[in-house]
Coordinates of C-alpha atoms and ligand atoms in Angstrom, one line a residue:
X1 CA 0.0 0.0 0.0
X2 CA 1.4 3.3 -1.0
X3 CA 0.5 6.4 0.9
X4 CA 0.0 9.8 -0.7
X5 CA 3.3 10.8 0.9
X6 CA 5.1 8.1 -1.1
X7 CA 3.2 9.0 -4.3
X8 CA 4.2 12.6 -3.9
X9 CA 7.8 11.6 -3.3
X10 CA 7.9 9.4 -6.5
X11 CA 6.3 12.2 -8.5
X12 CA 8.9 14.7 -7.3
X13 CA 11.7 12.3 -8.2
X14 CA 10.3 12.1 -11.8
X15 CA 10.1 15.9 -12.0
X16 CA 13.6 16.5 -10.6
X17 CA 15.3 13.9 -12.7
X18 CA 13.5 15.1 -15.9
X19 CA 14.5 18.7 -15.3
X20 CA 18.0 18.0 -14.0
X21 CA 19.9 20.5 -16.1
X22 CA 17.6 23.4 -15.4
X23 CA 17.4 22.7 -11.7
X24 CA 21.2 22.5 -11.4
X25 CA 21.7 25.8 -13.2
X26 CA 19.0 27.5 -11.1
X27 CA 20.6 26.2 -8.0
X28 CA 24.0 27.4 -8.9
X29 CA 22.6 30.8 -9.9
X30 CA 20.9 31.1 -6.5
X31 CA 23.9 30.1 -4.5
X32 CA 26.1 32.5 -6.4
X33 CA 23.7 35.5 -6.3
X34 CA 23.4 35.0 -2.5
X35 CA 27.1 34.5 -1.8
X36 CA 29.0 36.4 -4.4
X37 CA 29.7 39.2 -1.9
X38 CA 31.4 36.9 0.6
X39 CA 35.1 37.5 1.3
X40 CA 35.9 34.1 -0.2
X41 CA 34.0 34.4 -3.5
X42 CA 34.7 38.1 -4.0
X43 CA 38.4 37.1 -4.5
X44 CA 37.5 35.0 -7.5
X45 CA 34.2 36.5 -8.9
X46 CA 34.5 40.2 -8.0
X47 CA 30.7 40.2 -7.3
X48 CA 29.7 38.4 -10.5
X49 CA 27.5 35.3 -10.7
X50 CA 28.2 33.9 -14.1
X51 CA 28.5 30.1 -14.3
X52 CA 31.4 30.1 -16.7
X53 CA 33.3 32.6 -14.6
X54 CA 32.6 30.4 -11.6
X55 CA 34.1 27.4 -13.3
X56 CA 37.1 29.4 -14.6
X57 CA 38.0 31.3 -11.5
X58 CA 36.8 29.5 -8.4
X59 CA 39.4 26.9 -7.5
X60 CA 38.6 23.2 -6.8
X61 CA 39.3 22.8 -3.1
X62 CA 39.8 20.2 -0.4
X63 CA 38.7 20.4 3.2
X64 CA 42.2 21.5 4.0
X65 CA 41.9 24.6 1.8
X66 CA 38.7 25.7 3.4
X67 CA 39.7 24.9 6.9
X68 CA 41.3 28.3 7.7
X69 CA 38.0 30.0 6.7
X70 CA 35.8 27.6 8.6
X71 CA 38.1 27.8 11.7
X72 CA 37.8 31.6 11.7
X73 CA 34.0 31.2 11.7
X74 CA 34.2 28.6 14.5
X75 CA 36.4 31.0 16.4
X76 CA 33.7 33.7 16.3
X77 CA 34.2 35.7 13.1
X78 CA 31.1 36.5 11.1
X79 CA 30.1 33.6 8.7
X80 CA 30.0 36.0 5.7
X81 CA 33.6 35.2 5.2
X82 CA 32.2 32.2 3.4
X83 CA 28.4 32.4 3.2
X84 CA 25.7 35.0 3.4
X85 CA 23.1 33.0 5.4
X86 CA 23.4 33.0 9.2
X87 CA 24.7 29.6 10.4
X88 CA 23.0 27.4 13.0
X89 CA 26.1 25.3 13.8
X90 CA 28.6 22.9 12.3
X91 CA 28.6 19.4 11.1
X92 CA 31.5 17.1 11.8
X93 CA 32.3 14.4 9.2
X94 CA 33.0 11.0 10.7
X95 CA 36.7 11.3 10.3
X96 CA 37.3 7.6 10.2
X97 CA 38.0 7.1 6.6
X98 CA 40.3 9.9 5.8
X99 CA 41.7 11.2 9.1
X100 CA 40.5 13.8 11.5
X101 CA 36.9 15.0 11.5
X102 CA 36.2 18.2 9.4
X103 CA 33.8 21.0 10.3
X104 CA 31.3 22.3 7.9
X105 CA 28.9 25.2 8.4
X106 CA 25.2 24.4 8.6
X107 CA 22.3 26.8 7.7
X108 CA 18.7 26.4 8.6
X109 CA 17.8 25.9 4.9
X110 CA 20.5 23.2 4.5
X111 CA 19.2 21.3 7.5
X112 CA 15.6 21.5 6.1
X113 CA 16.8 19.8 2.9
X114 CA 17.4 16.7 4.9
X115 CA 13.7 16.2 5.7
X116 CA 13.0 16.4 2.0
X117 CA 15.9 14.0 1.3
X118 CA 14.3 11.6 3.8
X119 CA 11.0 11.7 1.9
X120 CA 12.8 11.2 -1.4
X121 CA 14.9 8.2 -0.5
X122 CA 12.0 6.6 1.5
X123 CA 9.5 6.8 -1.4
X124 CA 11.1 4.1 -3.7
X125 CA 11.5 1.8 -0.6
X126 CA 7.9 2.3 0.4
X127 CA 6.8 1.5 -3.2
X128 CA 8.3 -1.9 -2.8
X129 CA 7.7 -2.7 0.9
X130 CA 4.5 -0.8 1.6
X131 CA 4.1 2.0 4.2
X132 CA 6.6 1.0 6.8
X133 CA 5.4 3.7 9.1
X134 CA 1.9 2.3 9.2
X135 CA 2.9 -1.4 9.2
X136 CA 5.0 -1.3 12.4
X137 CA 8.3 -0.1 13.8
X138 CA 11.9 0.2 12.6
X139 CA 14.5 -1.4 14.8
X140 CA 17.4 0.8 13.7
X141 CA 20.5 1.1 15.8
X142 CA 21.2 4.9 16.2
X143 CA 24.0 6.5 18.2
X144 CA 24.2 10.2 18.9
X145 CA 27.6 11.5 19.8
X146 CA 28.3 14.4 22.2
X147 CA 28.4 17.8 20.6
X148 CA 31.4 20.0 20.8
X149 CA 31.0 23.7 21.6
X150 CA 33.1 26.0 19.4
X151 CA 34.5 29.3 20.6
X152 CA 31.8 31.0 18.5
X153 CA 29.2 29.6 20.9
X154 CA 27.8 27.4 18.1
X155 CA 28.0 23.6 18.5
X156 CA 29.4 21.0 16.1
X157 CA 27.6 17.7 15.8
X158 CA 27.8 14.7 13.5
X159 CA 25.1 14.7 10.8
X160 CA 23.3 11.8 12.3
X161 CA 23.3 13.4 15.8
X162 CA 21.7 16.5 14.3
X163 CA 19.1 14.4 12.5
X164 CA 18.2 12.7 15.8
X165 CA 17.7 16.2 17.3
X166 CA 15.4 17.5 14.6
X167 CA 11.7 18.0 15.4
X168 CA 10.4 16.0 12.4
X169 CA 12.5 13.0 13.5
X170 CA 11.6 13.3 17.1
X171 CA 7.9 13.4 16.1
X172 CA 8.3 10.1 14.2
X173 CA 10.4 8.4 16.8
X174 CA 7.9 6.9 19.4
X175 CA 5.5 5.7 16.7
X176 CA 7.9 4.5 14.1
X177 CA 11.1 3.3 15.9
X178 CA 11.7 0.8 18.7
X179 CA 14.5 2.8 20.3
X180 CA 13.5 5.6 22.7
X181 CA 15.4 8.9 22.4
X182 CA 17.2 8.3 25.7
X183 CA 19.0 5.2 24.3
X184 CA 20.1 7.0 21.2
X185 CA 21.6 9.9 23.2
X186 CA 23.1 7.7 25.9
X187 CA 26.8 8.7 26.1
X188 CA 27.9 5.1 26.7
X189 CA 27.9 3.2 23.4
X190 CA 27.7 -0.3 25.0
X191 CA 24.8 0.7 27.2
X192 CA 23.0 2.4 24.3
X193 CA 23.4 -0.8 22.2
X194 CA 22.3 -3.1 25.0
X195 CA 19.1 -1.1 25.6
X196 CA 18.4 -0.7 21.9
X197 CA 18.6 -4.4 21.5
X198 CA 16.4 -4.9 24.6
X199 CA 13.7 -2.6 23.2
X200 CA 13.9 -4.2 19.8
X201 CA 13.5 -7.7 21.3
X202 CA 10.6 -6.7 23.5
X203 CA 8.8 -5.2 20.5
X204 CA 9.8 -8.0 18.1
X205 CA 6.3 -8.5 16.8
X206 CA 6.0 -4.9 15.6
X207 CA 9.4 -4.8 13.9
X208 CA 9.1 -4.4 10.1
X209 CA 12.6 -3.3 9.4
X210 CA 16.0 -4.0 11.0
X211 CA 19.0 -1.7 10.2
X212 CA 21.5 1.0 10.9
X213 CA 23.0 3.8 8.7
X214 CA 26.0 1.7 7.8
X215 CA 26.3 -2.1 7.7
X216 CA 29.2 -2.2 10.2
X217 CA 27.0 -0.9 13.1
X218 CA 24.3 -3.5 12.4
X219 CA 26.9 -6.3 12.4
X220 CA 28.3 -5.0 15.6
X221 CA 24.8 -5.2 17.1
X222 CA 24.3 -8.8 16.1
X223 CA 27.7 -9.8 17.5
X224 CA 26.8 -8.0 20.7
X225 CA 23.5 -9.9 20.9
X226 CA 25.4 -13.1 20.5
X227 CA 27.6 -12.3 23.5
X228 CA 24.9 -10.8 25.7
X229 CA 21.8 -12.9 24.8
X230 CA 21.5 -14.5 28.2
X231 CA 21.6 -11.3 30.1
X232 CA 19.1 -9.7 27.7
X233 CA 16.8 -12.7 28.1
X234 CA 17.0 -12.7 31.9
X235 CA 16.1 -9.0 31.8
X236 CA 13.0 -9.8 29.7
X237 CA 12.1 -12.7 32.0
X238 CA 12.5 -10.6 35.2
X239 CA 11.1 -7.4 33.8
X240 CA 14.0 -5.3 34.9
X241 CA 17.0 -3.9 33.2
X242 CA 20.5 -5.3 34.0
X243 CA 22.7 -3.5 36.6
X244 CA 25.2 -2.9 33.8
X245 CA 22.9 -0.1 32.7
X246 CA 23.9 2.8 34.9
X247 CA 22.7 5.6 32.5
X248 CA 19.7 7.2 34.2
X249 CA 17.9 8.1 30.9
X250 CA 18.2 4.5 29.6
X251 CA 17.0 3.1 33.0
X252 CA 14.0 5.3 33.2
X253 CA 13.0 4.7 29.5
X254 CA 13.3 0.9 30.2
X255 CA 11.2 1.1 33.3
X256 CA 8.3 2.4 31.2
X257 CA 8.2 -0.6 28.8
X258 CA 9.8 -3.6 30.4
X259 CA 7.5 -6.0 32.2
X260 CA 8.2 -9.6 33.3
X261 CA 7.6 -11.8 30.2
X262 CA 9.1 -15.3 30.7
X263 CA 7.3 -16.6 27.6
X264 CA 9.0 -14.1 25.4
X265 CA 12.3 -14.6 27.1
X266 CA 12.1 -18.4 26.5
X267 CA 11.2 -17.9 22.9
X268 CA 14.1 -15.6 22.2
X269 CA 16.5 -17.8 24.2
X270 CA 15.4 -20.9 22.1
X271 CA 15.9 -19.0 18.9
X272 CA 19.3 -17.8 20.0
X273 CA 20.3 -21.2 21.2
X274 CA 19.7 -22.8 17.8
X275 CA 22.8 -24.4 16.4
X276 CA 23.0 -22.1 13.5
X277 CA 22.6 -18.3 13.5
X278 CA 21.8 -18.4 9.8
X279 CA 18.7 -16.2 9.3
X280 CA 18.7 -15.1 12.9
X281 CA 17.3 -11.6 11.9
X282 CA 14.3 -13.2 10.3
X283 CA 13.8 -15.6 13.2
X284 CA 14.0 -13.0 15.9
X285 CA 12.0 -10.4 14.0
X286 CA 9.6 -12.4 11.9
X287 CA 7.7 -9.4 10.4
X288 CA 10.8 -7.7 9.1
X289 CA 10.6 -7.4 5.4
X290 CA 14.0 -5.9 4.7
X291 CA 17.4 -5.1 6.3
X292 CA 18.2 -1.4 5.8
X293 CA 21.8 -0.2 5.9
X294 CA 24.4 1.0 3.5
X295 CA 26.2 -2.0 2.1
X296 CA 28.1 -0.3 -0.7
X297 CA 31.6 1.2 -0.7
X298 CA 33.8 0.2 2.2
X299 CA 30.8 -1.7 3.6
X300 CA 30.8 -4.2 0.8
X301 CA 33.0 -6.5 2.9
X302 CA 30.1 -7.0 5.3
X303 CA 27.6 -8.1 2.8
X304 CA 28.2 -11.9 2.9
X305 CA 27.9 -11.9 6.7
X306 CA 24.8 -9.8 6.7
X307 CA 23.2 -12.1 4.1
X308 CA 23.9 -15.0 6.3
X309 CA 22.2 -13.4 9.3
X310 CA 19.3 -12.0 7.4
X311 CA 18.1 -15.3 5.9
X312 CA 17.1 -14.0 2.5
X313 CA 15.7 -10.6 3.5
X314 CA 16.7 -8.0 1.0
X315 CA 19.6 -5.8 2.0
X316 CA 18.6 -2.3 1.1
X317 CA 21.1 0.6 0.7
X318 CA 18.7 3.5 0.4
X319 CA 20.9 6.5 -0.2
X320 CA 24.3 8.0 -0.8
X321 CA 25.1 11.1 1.3
X322 CA 27.9 12.8 3.1
X323 CA 28.2 15.5 5.8
X324 CA 28.9 18.0 3.0
X325 CA 25.7 17.2 1.0
X326 CA 23.0 14.7 0.3
X327 CA 23.5 13.3 -3.2
X328 CA 21.7 10.3 -4.4
X329 CA 18.9 7.8 -3.8
X330 CA 18.5 4.1 -4.7
X331 CA 15.5 3.8 -7.1
X332 CA 15.7 0.0 -7.0
X333 CA 15.8 -1.1 -3.4
X334 CA 15.6 -4.8 -4.3
X335 CA 18.8 -4.6 -6.2
X336 CA 21.8 -6.7 -4.8
X337 CA 24.3 -4.6 -2.9
X338 CA 27.0 -5.2 -5.6
X339 CA 24.7 -3.7 -8.3
X340 CA 23.3 -0.7 -6.4
X341 CA 23.4 2.6 -8.2
X342 CA 22.4 6.0 -6.7
X343 CA 20.4 8.4 -8.8
X344 CA 21.7 12.0 -8.2
X345 CA 19.0 14.5 -7.5
X346 CA 19.7 18.0 -8.9
X347 CA 18.0 20.0 -6.1
X348 CA 20.3 18.7 -3.3
X349 CA 23.6 20.5 -4.2
X350 CA 25.4 21.8 -7.3
X351 CA 27.4 18.8 -8.5
X352 CA 30.5 18.7 -10.7
X353 CA 32.6 15.8 -11.7
X354 CA 36.3 15.5 -12.2
X355 CA 37.2 12.7 -14.6
X356 CA 39.5 10.1 -13.1
X357 CA 41.5 7.7 -15.2
X358 CA 40.4 4.2 -14.4
X359 CA 42.8 2.1 -16.5
X360 CA 43.7 -0.6 -14.0
X361 CA 45.6 -2.7 -16.6
X362 CA 48.6 -0.4 -16.2
X363 CA 49.0 1.3 -13.0
X364 CA 46.8 3.4 -10.7
X365 CA 49.8 5.8 -10.2
X366 CA 49.2 6.9 -13.8
X367 CA 45.9 8.4 -12.7
X368 CA 45.7 11.8 -14.4
X369 CA 46.4 14.8 -12.3
X370 CA 42.9 16.1 -11.7
X371 CA 43.9 19.7 -10.9
X372 CA 44.1 20.8 -14.5
X373 CA 41.2 18.8 -15.8
X374 CA 37.9 20.5 -16.6
X375 CA 35.0 19.4 -14.6
X376 CA 31.9 17.8 -16.1
X377 CA 28.3 18.9 -15.3
X378 CA 25.8 16.5 -13.7
X379 CA 23.9 15.9 -16.9
X380 CA 27.0 15.5 -19.1
X381 CA 28.8 12.6 -17.3
X382 CA 29.3 9.5 -19.5
X383 CA 28.3 5.9 -18.7
X384 CA 31.3 3.7 -17.7
X385 CA 33.4 6.7 -16.8
X386 CA 34.9 7.3 -13.3
X387 CA 34.7 10.7 -11.6
X388 CA 35.6 12.4 -8.4
X389 CA 32.7 14.2 -6.9
X390 CA 32.7 18.0 -6.2
X391 CA 29.9 19.8 -4.4
X392 CA 28.9 23.5 -4.2
X393 CA 26.3 24.1 -1.5
X394 CA 24.3 27.0 0.0
X395 CA 26.2 26.3 3.2
X396 CA 29.6 27.7 2.1
X397 CA 31.3 24.9 0.2
X398 CA 32.4 25.8 -3.4
X399 CA 33.8 23.2 -5.8
X400 CA 34.6 21.1 -2.8
X401 CA 36.2 17.7 -3.2
X402 CA 34.2 15.2 -1.2
X403 CA 36.9 12.6 -1.7
X404 CA 34.7 9.9 -3.3
X405 CA 35.2 8.3 -6.7
X406 CA 32.0 7.2 -8.5
X407 CA 31.2 5.4 -11.8
X408 CA 28.3 6.3 -14.0
X409 CA 26.1 3.3 -14.7
X410 CA 23.2 4.9 -16.5
X411 CA 20.6 7.6 -16.4
X412 CA 17.1 7.9 -14.9
X413 CA 15.4 10.5 -17.1
X414 CA 18.2 13.1 -17.4
X415 CA 19.8 12.4 -14.0
X416 CA 22.9 10.1 -13.9
X417 CA 23.1 7.1 -11.7
X418 CA 26.4 6.2 -10.0
X419 CA 28.0 3.2 -8.4
X420 CA 30.3 4.0 -5.5
X421 CA 33.9 3.0 -6.4
X422 CA 36.2 4.1 -3.6
X423 CA 37.4 6.8 -1.3
X424 CA 40.1 8.9 -3.0
X425 CA 43.5 9.2 -1.3
X426 CA 43.2 6.3 1.1
X427 CA 45.6 4.3 -1.0
X428 CA 48.3 2.3 0.5
X429 CA 51.7 3.0 -0.8
X430 CA 55.3 2.1 0.2
X431 CA 57.2 3.6 -2.7
X432 CA 56.1 5.2 -6.0
X433 CA 53.2 2.8 -6.5
X434 CA 49.7 3.5 -5.3
X435 CA 47.1 0.9 -4.4
X436 CA 43.5 2.2 -4.1
X437 CA 40.8 1.0 -1.8
X438 CA 39.1 -0.8 -4.7
X439 CA 42.4 -2.5 -5.7
X440 CA 42.8 -3.8 -2.1
X441 CA 39.2 -5.0 -2.0
X442 CA 39.7 -6.9 -5.2
X443 CA 42.9 -8.6 -4.0
X444 CA 41.4 -9.5 -0.6
X445 CA 38.3 -10.9 -2.3
X446 CA 40.4 -13.2 -4.4
X447 CA 42.7 -14.3 -1.6
X448 CA 40.0 -15.0 1.0
X449 CA 38.3 -17.4 -1.4
X450 CA 41.1 -19.9 -0.5
X451 CA 39.8 -19.9 3.1
X452 CA 36.4 -21.0 2.2
X453 CA 36.9 -24.7 1.8
X454 CA 38.8 -24.7 5.1
X455 CA 35.8 -23.4 7.0
X456 CA 37.0 -20.0 7.8
X457 CA 35.6 -16.6 6.8
X458 CA 37.3 -13.2 6.7
X459 CA 35.2 -10.9 8.8
X460 CA 37.3 -7.7 8.8
X461 CA 40.5 -6.4 7.2
X462 CA 42.6 -3.3 7.0
X463 CA 46.0 -2.5 5.6
X464 CA 49.2 -0.8 6.8
X465 CA 52.3 0.4 4.9
X466 CA 55.2 -0.9 6.9
X467 CA 58.3 1.2 5.9
X468 CA 60.1 0.7 9.2
X469 CA 62.9 -1.1 7.4
X470 CA 63.7 -1.0 3.7
X471 CA 62.3 -2.2 1.4
X472 CA 58.8 -1.4 2.7
X473 CA 56.0 -3.9 2.5
X474 CA 52.2 -4.2 2.7
X475 CA 50.7 -5.5 5.9
X476 CA 47.2 -6.8 5.9
X477 CA 45.4 -7.3 9.2
X478 CA 42.8 -10.1 8.9
X479 CA 40.2 -11.1 11.4
X480 CA 38.9 -14.6 10.8
X481 CA 36.0 -16.5 12.1
X482 CA 35.3 -20.2 11.9
X483 CA 32.2 -21.1 10.0
X484 CA 29.5 -22.8 11.9
X485 CA 30.3 -26.5 12.4
X486 CA 34.0 -26.1 11.7
X487 CA 36.0 -27.4 14.7
X488 CA 39.5 -26.8 13.3
X489 CA 40.9 -24.0 15.4
X490 CA 43.8 -22.8 13.2
X491 CA 44.2 -22.1 9.6
X492 CA 47.0 -24.0 7.8
X493 CA 50.1 -21.7 7.6
X494 CA 50.7 -22.9 4.0
X495 CA 47.2 -21.7 3.0
X496 CA 47.8 -18.3 4.7
X497 CA 51.1 -17.9 2.8
X498 CA 49.2 -18.8 -0.4
X499 CA 46.6 -16.1 0.5
X500 CA 49.5 -13.6 0.7
X501 CA 50.7 -14.7 -2.7
X502 CA 47.2 -14.6 -4.2
X503 CA 46.8 -11.0 -3.0
X504 CA 50.1 -10.0 -4.6
X505 CA 49.1 -11.7 -7.8
X506 CA 45.8 -9.8 -7.9
X507 CA 47.4 -6.4 -7.3
X508 CA 48.2 -4.0 -10.1
X509 CA 51.1 -4.1 -12.6
X510 CA 53.3 -1.6 -10.9
X511 CA 53.1 -3.4 -7.6
X512 CA 54.2 -6.6 -9.2
X513 CA 57.1 -5.0 -11.0
X514 CA 58.3 -3.3 -7.8
X515 CA 58.0 -6.6 -6.0
X516 CA 60.0 -8.4 -8.7
X517 CA 62.7 -5.8 -8.4
X518 CA 62.6 -6.0 -4.6
X519 CA 61.6 -2.4 -4.3
X520 CA 58.7 -3.8 -2.3
X521 CA 59.2 -6.7 0.2
X522 CA 56.8 -9.7 0.4
X523 CA 53.3 -8.9 1.5
X524 CA 52.4 -10.0 5.0
X525 CA 49.1 -11.0 6.6
X526 CA 48.8 -10.6 10.3
X527 CA 45.9 -12.6 11.7
X528 CA 44.4 -10.9 14.7
X529 CA 42.2 -12.3 17.5
X530 CA 38.4 -12.1 17.2
X531 CA 37.1 -8.8 18.5
X532 CA 40.1 -6.8 17.4
X533 CA 38.2 -4.7 14.9
X534 CA 35.5 -4.1 17.6
X535 CA 38.4 -2.8 19.8
X536 CA 39.5 -0.6 16.9
X537 CA 36.0 0.8 16.5
X538 CA 35.8 1.4 20.2
X539 CA 39.1 3.3 20.1
X540 CA 37.9 5.5 17.2
X541 CA 34.5 6.1 18.8
X542 CA 36.2 7.1 22.1
X543 CA 38.3 9.6 20.1
X544 CA 35.3 11.3 18.5
X545 CA 34.2 9.1 15.6
X546 CA 30.4 8.7 15.4
X547 CA 29.3 5.1 15.9
X548 CA 26.4 5.6 13.5
X549 CA 28.7 6.9 10.8
X550 CA 31.7 4.7 11.5
X551 CA 33.7 3.3 8.6
X552 CA 36.6 1.0 9.2
X553 CA 39.7 2.7 7.8
X554 CA 41.1 0.9 4.7
X555 CA 44.6 1.8 5.6
X556 CA 45.9 2.4 9.1
X557 CA 47.8 5.7 9.6
X558 CA 47.7 6.3 13.4
X559 CA 50.3 4.8 15.7
X560 CA 47.7 4.1 18.4
X561 CA 45.4 2.2 16.0
X562 CA 48.4 0.2 14.9
X563 CA 49.2 -0.7 18.5
X564 CA 45.7 -1.9 19.0
X565 CA 46.0 -4.2 16.0
X566 CA 49.5 -5.4 16.7
X567 CA 48.9 -6.3 20.3
X568 CA 46.3 -8.8 19.1
X569 CA 48.2 -10.5 16.4
X570 CA 48.0 -14.4 16.6
X571 CA 49.9 -15.3 13.4
X572 CA 52.1 -13.7 10.8
X573 CA 52.4 -15.0 7.3
X574 CA 54.4 -13.9 4.3
X575 CA 54.2 -14.3 0.5
X576 CA 56.6 -17.0 -0.4
X577 CA 57.6 -15.7 -3.8
X578 CA 57.3 -12.8 -6.1
X579 CA 54.3 -12.6 -8.4
X580 CA 54.5 -12.6 -12.2
Ligands
AMP601 P1 30.8 11.3 6.7 O1 32.2 11.7 6.6 O2 30.4 10.6 7.9 O3 29.8 12.3 6.2 O4 30.6 10.1 5.6 C1 30.4 10.3 4.3 C2 31.1 9.3 3.4 O5 30.6 8.0 3.7 C3 31.0 9.5 2.0 O6 31.8 10.5 1.5 C4 31.3 8.2 1.4 O7 32.7 7.9 1.4 C5 30.6 7.3 2.5 N1 29.3 6.9 2.0 C6 28.1 7.5 2.3 N2 27.1 6.9 1.7 C7 27.6 5.9 1.1 C8 27.0 4.9 0.2 N3 25.7 4.8 0.0 N4 27.9 4.0 -0.3 C9 29.2 4.0 -0.1 N5 29.8 4.9 0.7 C10 29.0 5.9 1.3

């Protein structure tokens, strides 16, 4: 059943995608006419608002380039250094994929667009799964993170935190979600997760959707359930929340809903005690009709595990967005994660695309130098081509590199559809060669296939460029898990060495040449204890990363993070020979 709300959303998508060019041009004109007088744009445009002049004179920038301006505003200078509108605060990007969190100004209008974005990305999902809001509740794991006060008196929050604070979201929360607001804002991530699971289990018959923003947080919740199921069930049986929960907000929210229910506790215990956890999501939440979380990009590695737990429920990646701007929506929610494309909507930001060379037969280091390349407009991108995304927004970002590489897969009306390829600049490199996130993913995928017949699965990985002694070499940290029914505790060292070699063989041409000439030493896999990547996540969250927006880094740069991984290594393996 589609509601009027959904029909309106679908109609709007058709209008927006049909008139993409006009809407983009109007949006740019509006942004420039409002902001041409700012200190920043005056330097390049001298008060003019012409599109061609904008493209010719305004430089393509990174977060580092804009940081001095944004810092001045955060330190109390007037925002019209960068933007004409008054600002309401700052967003912090998650800071886990590329380094430290960045601040971005937020205006009231910019924040409003998010409610519209919500309608736009929900509409295609509702078309397939019916009106979720009428059918029951969403069990989505949501984690607000403490806000930071800047010297200007304005606060900086993660995007997800600011959504959780908005009135339209708060109005939906009690009716449409299982988690009460107190659990979302609980400052202790473990207590928050425990209570959100408790509430989700108590209301299991109402749950129509299970999810989180990114796949990693949902998997974390399932593992947490595996480890704390007895405690959760005894809470449900006794009708009181465990002593581990000390947060007063969580305790009082729990006291309103939890009542002794031994029958429900036994049922959940029985399901959780079943030999296999295959399809556990479906068994625990029988009315759920899909699993909602982003499974593309760096989250691809979690797809197989989530498919195992979800027991055939579709995994839906509904949108593509970043702290800088909302960008695209998934018009085909039933599409497999590997095939998901996001249709860009022209009213969300002014988009430009920097062509990126994607010839992987040679070497990724030959990637063209983007700085001198002309950008392509939204409606003029070409299918099959790779681009780096730039956004210009009403909130003071002009020709700003988001840091993502996307590939055009087609068009919906006149709006292009993109597959997420990789984060730019998170490549691992020990010499002149550069290995991208996508290169690594491909090599890991090929190597981990060797573990399959042995009953092991790779659950998490990251990389590190070890240049402590020449020649440098690639280190891969792998966390492995035994498949259900496999009693063999250790992986055969010969197979692990073979995995190292298979990775090297799958890497690009330059890597292999350098390896052959001993400019790069043999690739190493360090197997870490189970739970290591949870510890890494905990470390990052304790240092300011948002749990809702957490993305496991593809390459470790911080010494502290490296220490966490190294202290949990249980086996080291090296490639036995040079590839080629
Ligand atoms: P944040 O820094 O927390 O705003 O995270 C934004 C980043 O998350 C984007 O720039 C992407 O790298 C990644 N991201 C967001 N949505 C998706 C998606 N649907 N698929 C893949 N990666 C995504």
